[in-house]
Short mmCIF file of C-alpha atoms and ligand atoms in Angstrom, two decimals:
data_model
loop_
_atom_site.label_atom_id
_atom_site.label_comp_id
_atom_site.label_asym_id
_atom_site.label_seq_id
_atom_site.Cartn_x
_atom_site.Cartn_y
_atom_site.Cartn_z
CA UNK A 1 30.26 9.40 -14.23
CA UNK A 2 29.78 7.96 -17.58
CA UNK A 3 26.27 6.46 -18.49
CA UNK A 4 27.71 3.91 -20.64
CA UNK A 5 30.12 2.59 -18.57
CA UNK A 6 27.13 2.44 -15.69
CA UNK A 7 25.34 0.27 -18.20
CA UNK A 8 28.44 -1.97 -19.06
CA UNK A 9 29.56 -1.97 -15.55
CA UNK A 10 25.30 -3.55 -14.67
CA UNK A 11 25.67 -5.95 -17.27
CA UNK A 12 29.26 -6.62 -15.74
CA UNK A 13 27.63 -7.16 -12.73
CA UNK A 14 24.39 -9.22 -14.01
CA UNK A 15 26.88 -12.34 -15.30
CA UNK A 16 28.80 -12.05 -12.13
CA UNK A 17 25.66 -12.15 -10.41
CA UNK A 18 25.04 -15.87 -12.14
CA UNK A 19 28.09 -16.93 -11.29
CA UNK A 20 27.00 -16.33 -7.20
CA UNK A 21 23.86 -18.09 -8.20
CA UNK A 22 26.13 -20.84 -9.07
CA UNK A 23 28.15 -20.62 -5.72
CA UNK A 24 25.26 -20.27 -3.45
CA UNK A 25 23.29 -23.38 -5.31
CA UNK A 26 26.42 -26.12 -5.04
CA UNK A 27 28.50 -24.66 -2.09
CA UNK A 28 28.64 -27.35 0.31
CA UNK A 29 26.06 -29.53 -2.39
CA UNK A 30 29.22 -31.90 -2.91
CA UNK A 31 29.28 -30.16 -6.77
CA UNK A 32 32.14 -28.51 -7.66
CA UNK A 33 31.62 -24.98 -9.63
CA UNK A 34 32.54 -27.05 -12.74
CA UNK A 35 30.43 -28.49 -15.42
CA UNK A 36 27.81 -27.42 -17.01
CA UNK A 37 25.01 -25.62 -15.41
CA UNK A 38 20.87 -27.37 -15.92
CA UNK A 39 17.75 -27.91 -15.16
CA UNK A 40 16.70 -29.26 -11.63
CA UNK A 41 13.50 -31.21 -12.38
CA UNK A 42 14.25 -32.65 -16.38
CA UNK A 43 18.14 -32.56 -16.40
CA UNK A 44 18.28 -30.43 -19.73
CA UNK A 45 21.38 -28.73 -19.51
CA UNK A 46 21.30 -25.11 -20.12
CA UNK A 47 22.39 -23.47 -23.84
CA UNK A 48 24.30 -20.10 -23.67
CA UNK A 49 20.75 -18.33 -24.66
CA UNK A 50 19.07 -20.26 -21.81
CA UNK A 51 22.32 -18.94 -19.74
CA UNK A 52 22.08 -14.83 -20.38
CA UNK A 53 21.52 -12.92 -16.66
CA UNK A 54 18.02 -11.97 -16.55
CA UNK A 55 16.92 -11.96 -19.69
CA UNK A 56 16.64 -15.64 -20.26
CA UNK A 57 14.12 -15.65 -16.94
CA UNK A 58 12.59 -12.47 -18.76
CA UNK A 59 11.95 -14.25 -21.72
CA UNK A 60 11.69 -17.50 -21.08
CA UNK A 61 8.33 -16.02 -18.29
CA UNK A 62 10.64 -17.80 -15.27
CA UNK A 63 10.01 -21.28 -17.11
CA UNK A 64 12.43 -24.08 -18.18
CA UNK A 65 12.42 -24.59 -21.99
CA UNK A 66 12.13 -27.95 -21.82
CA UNK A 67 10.15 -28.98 -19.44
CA UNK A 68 8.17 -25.74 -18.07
CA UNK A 69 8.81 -26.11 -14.68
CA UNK A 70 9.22 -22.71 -13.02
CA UNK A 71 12.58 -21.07 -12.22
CA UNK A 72 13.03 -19.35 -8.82
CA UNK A 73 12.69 -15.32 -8.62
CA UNK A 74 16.81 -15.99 -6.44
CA UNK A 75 18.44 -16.49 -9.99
CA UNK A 76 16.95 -13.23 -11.70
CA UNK A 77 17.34 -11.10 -8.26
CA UNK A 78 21.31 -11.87 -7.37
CA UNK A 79 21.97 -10.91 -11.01
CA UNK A 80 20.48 -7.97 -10.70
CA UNK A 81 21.37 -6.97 -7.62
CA UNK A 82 24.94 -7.54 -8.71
CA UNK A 83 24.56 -5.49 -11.27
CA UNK A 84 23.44 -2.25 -8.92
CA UNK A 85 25.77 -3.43 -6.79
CA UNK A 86 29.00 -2.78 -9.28
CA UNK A 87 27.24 0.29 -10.64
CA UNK A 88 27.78 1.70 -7.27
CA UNK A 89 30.84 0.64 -6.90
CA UNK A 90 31.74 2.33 -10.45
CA UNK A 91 30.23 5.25 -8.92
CA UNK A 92 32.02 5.20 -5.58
CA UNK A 93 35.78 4.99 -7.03
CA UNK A 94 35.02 6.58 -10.51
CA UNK A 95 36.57 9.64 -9.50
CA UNK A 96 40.39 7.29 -10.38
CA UNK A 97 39.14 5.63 -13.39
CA UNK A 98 40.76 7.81 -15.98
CA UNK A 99 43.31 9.93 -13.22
CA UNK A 100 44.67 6.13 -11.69
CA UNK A 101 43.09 3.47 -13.36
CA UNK A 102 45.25 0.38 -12.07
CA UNK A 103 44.08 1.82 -8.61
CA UNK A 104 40.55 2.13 -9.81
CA UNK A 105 41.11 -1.63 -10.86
CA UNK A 106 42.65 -2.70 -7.90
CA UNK A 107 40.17 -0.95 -5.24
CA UNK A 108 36.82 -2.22 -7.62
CA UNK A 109 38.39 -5.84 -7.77
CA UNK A 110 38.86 -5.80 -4.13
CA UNK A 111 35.76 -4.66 -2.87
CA UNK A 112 34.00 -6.13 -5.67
CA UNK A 113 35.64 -9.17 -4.05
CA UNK A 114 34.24 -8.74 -0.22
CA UNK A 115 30.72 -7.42 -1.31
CA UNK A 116 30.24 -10.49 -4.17
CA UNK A 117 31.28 -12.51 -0.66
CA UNK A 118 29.06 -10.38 1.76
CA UNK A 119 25.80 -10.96 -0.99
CA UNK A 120 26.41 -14.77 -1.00
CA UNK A 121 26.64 -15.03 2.76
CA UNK A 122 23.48 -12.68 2.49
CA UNK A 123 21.35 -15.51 0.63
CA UNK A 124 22.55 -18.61 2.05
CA UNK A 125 21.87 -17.03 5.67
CA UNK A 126 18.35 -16.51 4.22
CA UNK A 127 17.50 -19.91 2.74
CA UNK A 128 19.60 -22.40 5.51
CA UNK A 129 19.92 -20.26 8.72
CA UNK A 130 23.24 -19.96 9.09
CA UNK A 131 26.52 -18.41 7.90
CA UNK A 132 29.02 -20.66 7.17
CA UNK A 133 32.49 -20.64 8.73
CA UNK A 134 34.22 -20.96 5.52
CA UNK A 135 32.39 -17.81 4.35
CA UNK A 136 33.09 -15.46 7.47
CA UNK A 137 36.57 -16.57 7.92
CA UNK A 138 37.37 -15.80 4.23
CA UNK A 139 36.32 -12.84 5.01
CA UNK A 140 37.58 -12.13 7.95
CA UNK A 141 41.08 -13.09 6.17
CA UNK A 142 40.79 -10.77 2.87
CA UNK A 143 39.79 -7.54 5.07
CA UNK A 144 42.77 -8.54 7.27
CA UNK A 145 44.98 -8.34 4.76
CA UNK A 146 43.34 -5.21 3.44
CA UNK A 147 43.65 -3.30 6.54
CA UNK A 148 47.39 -3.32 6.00
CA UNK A 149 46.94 -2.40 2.14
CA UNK A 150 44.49 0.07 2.07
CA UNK A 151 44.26 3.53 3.55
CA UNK A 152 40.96 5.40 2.76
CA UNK A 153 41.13 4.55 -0.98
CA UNK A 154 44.95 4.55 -1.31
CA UNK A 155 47.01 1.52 -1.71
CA UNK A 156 50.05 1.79 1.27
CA UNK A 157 51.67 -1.26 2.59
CA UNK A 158 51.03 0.21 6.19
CA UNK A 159 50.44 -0.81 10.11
CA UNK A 160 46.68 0.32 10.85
CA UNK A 161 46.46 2.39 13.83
CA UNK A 162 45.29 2.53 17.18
CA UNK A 163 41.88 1.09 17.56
CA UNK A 164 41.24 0.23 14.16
CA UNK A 165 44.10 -2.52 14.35
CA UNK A 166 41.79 -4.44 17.11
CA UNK A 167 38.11 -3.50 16.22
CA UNK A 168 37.89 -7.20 14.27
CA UNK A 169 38.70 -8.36 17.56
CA UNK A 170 36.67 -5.75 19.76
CA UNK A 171 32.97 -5.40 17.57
CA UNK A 172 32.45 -8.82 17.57
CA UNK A 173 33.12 -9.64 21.29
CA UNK A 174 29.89 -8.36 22.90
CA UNK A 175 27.77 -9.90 20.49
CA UNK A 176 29.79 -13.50 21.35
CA UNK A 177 29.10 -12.70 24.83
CA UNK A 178 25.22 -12.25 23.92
CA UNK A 179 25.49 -16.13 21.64
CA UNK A 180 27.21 -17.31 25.35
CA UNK A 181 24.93 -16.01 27.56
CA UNK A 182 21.76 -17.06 25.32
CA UNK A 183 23.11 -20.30 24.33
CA UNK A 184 22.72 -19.26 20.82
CA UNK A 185 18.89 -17.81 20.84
CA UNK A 186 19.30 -14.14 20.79
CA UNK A 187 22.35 -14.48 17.93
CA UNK A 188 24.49 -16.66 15.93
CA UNK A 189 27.48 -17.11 16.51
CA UNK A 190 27.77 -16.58 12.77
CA UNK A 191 27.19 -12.91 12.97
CA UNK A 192 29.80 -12.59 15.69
CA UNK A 193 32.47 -14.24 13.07
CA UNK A 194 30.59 -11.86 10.04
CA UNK A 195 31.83 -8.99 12.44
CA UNK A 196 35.57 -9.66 12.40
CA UNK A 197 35.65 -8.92 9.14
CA UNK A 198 33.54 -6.37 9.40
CA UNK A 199 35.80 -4.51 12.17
CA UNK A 200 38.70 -5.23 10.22
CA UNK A 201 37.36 -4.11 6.94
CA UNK A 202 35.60 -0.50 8.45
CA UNK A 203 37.94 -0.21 11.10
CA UNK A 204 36.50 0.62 14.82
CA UNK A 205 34.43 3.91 14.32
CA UNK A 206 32.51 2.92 10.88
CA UNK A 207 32.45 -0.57 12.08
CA UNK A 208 30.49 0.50 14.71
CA UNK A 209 28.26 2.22 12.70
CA UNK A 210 26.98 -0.68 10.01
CA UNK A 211 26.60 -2.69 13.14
CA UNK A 212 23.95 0.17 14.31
CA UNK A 213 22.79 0.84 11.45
CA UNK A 214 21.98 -3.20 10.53
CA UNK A 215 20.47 -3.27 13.90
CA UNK A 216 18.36 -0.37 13.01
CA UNK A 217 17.24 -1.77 9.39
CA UNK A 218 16.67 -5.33 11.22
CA UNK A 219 14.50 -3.74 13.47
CA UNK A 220 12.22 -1.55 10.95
CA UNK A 221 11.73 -4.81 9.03
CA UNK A 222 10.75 -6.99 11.29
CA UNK A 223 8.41 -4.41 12.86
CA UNK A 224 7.06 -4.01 9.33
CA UNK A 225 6.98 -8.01 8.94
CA UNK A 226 5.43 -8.95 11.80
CA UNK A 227 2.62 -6.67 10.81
CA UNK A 228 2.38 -7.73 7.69
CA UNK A 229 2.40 -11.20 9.17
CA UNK A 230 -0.11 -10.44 12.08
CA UNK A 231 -2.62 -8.40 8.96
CA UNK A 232 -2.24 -10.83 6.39
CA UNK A 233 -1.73 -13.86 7.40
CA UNK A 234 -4.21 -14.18 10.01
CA UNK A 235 -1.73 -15.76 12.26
CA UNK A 236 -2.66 -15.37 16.21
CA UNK A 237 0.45 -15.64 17.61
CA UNK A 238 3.63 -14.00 15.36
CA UNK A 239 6.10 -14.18 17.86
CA UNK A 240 9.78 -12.69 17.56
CA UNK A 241 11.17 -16.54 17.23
CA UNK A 242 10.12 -16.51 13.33
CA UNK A 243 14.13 -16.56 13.45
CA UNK A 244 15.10 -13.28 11.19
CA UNK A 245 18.25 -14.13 10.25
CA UNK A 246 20.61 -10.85 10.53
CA UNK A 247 23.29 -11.95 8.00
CA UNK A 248 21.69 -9.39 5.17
CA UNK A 249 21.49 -6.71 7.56
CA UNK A 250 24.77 -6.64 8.69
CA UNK A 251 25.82 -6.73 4.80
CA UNK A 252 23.35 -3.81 3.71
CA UNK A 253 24.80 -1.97 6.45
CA UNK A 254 28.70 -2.40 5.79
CA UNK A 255 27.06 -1.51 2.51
CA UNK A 256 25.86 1.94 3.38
CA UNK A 257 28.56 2.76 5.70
CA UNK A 258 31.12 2.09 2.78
CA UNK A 259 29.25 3.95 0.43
CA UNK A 260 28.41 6.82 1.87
CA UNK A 261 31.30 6.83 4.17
CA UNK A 262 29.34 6.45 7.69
CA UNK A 263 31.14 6.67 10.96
CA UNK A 264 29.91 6.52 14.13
CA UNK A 265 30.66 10.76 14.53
CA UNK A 266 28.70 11.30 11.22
CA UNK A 267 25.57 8.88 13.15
CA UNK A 268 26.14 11.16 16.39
CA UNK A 269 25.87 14.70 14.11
CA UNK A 270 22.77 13.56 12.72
CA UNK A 271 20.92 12.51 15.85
CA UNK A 272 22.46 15.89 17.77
CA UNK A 273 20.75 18.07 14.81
ZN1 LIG B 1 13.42 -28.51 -17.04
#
């Protein structure tokens, strides 16, 4: 690990991360991702300076130049979370970069790929509610076809085995069952579809274990904002219906597991400790 390339591979990340700003802002708006980017209240379209990940917000105190209206904290926060999001990803294949560096390429392309798509689903499942179908079944079709490409972190056209091959199919069917039986108040049926391509991505055993492990997270935060709620906001009745959607957990999780390569055994050795 190289603390150059970290920074490089941040500031990589931070102009990718405007791009997803881009995506999330006119997906489904009826704008295409062409044209030139501006401001919402006075029109002013953006100059490259106004355009630079972060620091524009930074220095520009998170106002438009032209007509001071304020700029919201999303822009500023994808970019950077981008940006620690490829720095771990530097950090999880650097090991290739200078032994196999078309691999390296390959491998940080692709899952640069699915987590840029996993973030995006993140936000728009926290500002509208919902996870689109376009987004999960993208996603669901790019693991698909990198369950027969990838093994561990090599790159072998090969048939997945046993399990593995149907856990797309297998995660997400209880959790459909739970959308059936609950018409659609316990869960989405967007995080059913978000687990195909989870299961297909992780395979049965570490699929298992983001699902846990988002349920877990989930859990400690609402806990954690429902007191916060109930303290500071003075509001009598904080009930679990304050819809939390679960998109974001179910990424952070496929997040952790693939980092720190969780499986469900590694989960079972902890808790048996
Ligand atoms: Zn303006």
């Amino acid at each position: 690990m190289n603390t150059a390339l970290m920074i490089i591979f941040f500031l990589f990340g931070t102009i990718i991360g405007s791009f997803l700003n881009v995506v999330i802002l006119r997906y489904r708006s009826g704008r295409t991702l062409q044209g030139r980017s501006m401001c919402f209240s006075c029109g002013k379209t953006l100059t490259w300076f106004e355009l630079v990940p972060i620091g524009s917000f930074v220095t520009q105190k998170g106002k438009c130049a032209g007509c001071g209206t304020h700029i919201s904290w999303q822009y500023p926060i994808i970019e950077a979370v981008t940006g620690f999001l490829f720095v771990a990803l530097y950090i999880r294949f650097a090991y290739l970069l200078t032994q196999i560096p078309l691999l390296f390429a390959v491998l940080f392309g692709y899952y640069g790929f699915i987590f840029c798509l996993l973030l995006v689903m993140s936000v728009y499942d926290l500002k509208h509610k919902i996870l689109p179908d376009g987004m999960t079944m993208l996603f669901a079709s790019v693991a698909l076809i990198g369950m027969f490409l990838f093994k561990g972190d090599a790159l072998i056209l090969h048939i997945p085995s046993g399990w593995d091959c149907v856990a797309g199919l297998l995660l997400p069917a209880p959790f459909s069952l739970l959308w059936l039986v609950s018409k659609g108040k316990w869960m989405g049926l967007g995080d059913a579809k978000l687990m195909i391509g989870i299961g297909f991505m992780l395979g049965l055993s570490a699929g298992t274990a983001a699902i846990l492990l988002s349920f877990w997270i989930g859990a400690g935060v609402s806990i954690l904002g429902i007191l916060g709620l109930a303290l500071f906001a003075k509001q009598k009745a904080v009930s679990l219906k304050t819809a939390i959607p679960f998109g974001p957990f179910l990424a952070f999780g496929t997040l952790l597991v693939f980092l720190f390569s969780v499986n469900i055994e590694s989960i079972t050795q902890f808790f048996a400790r």
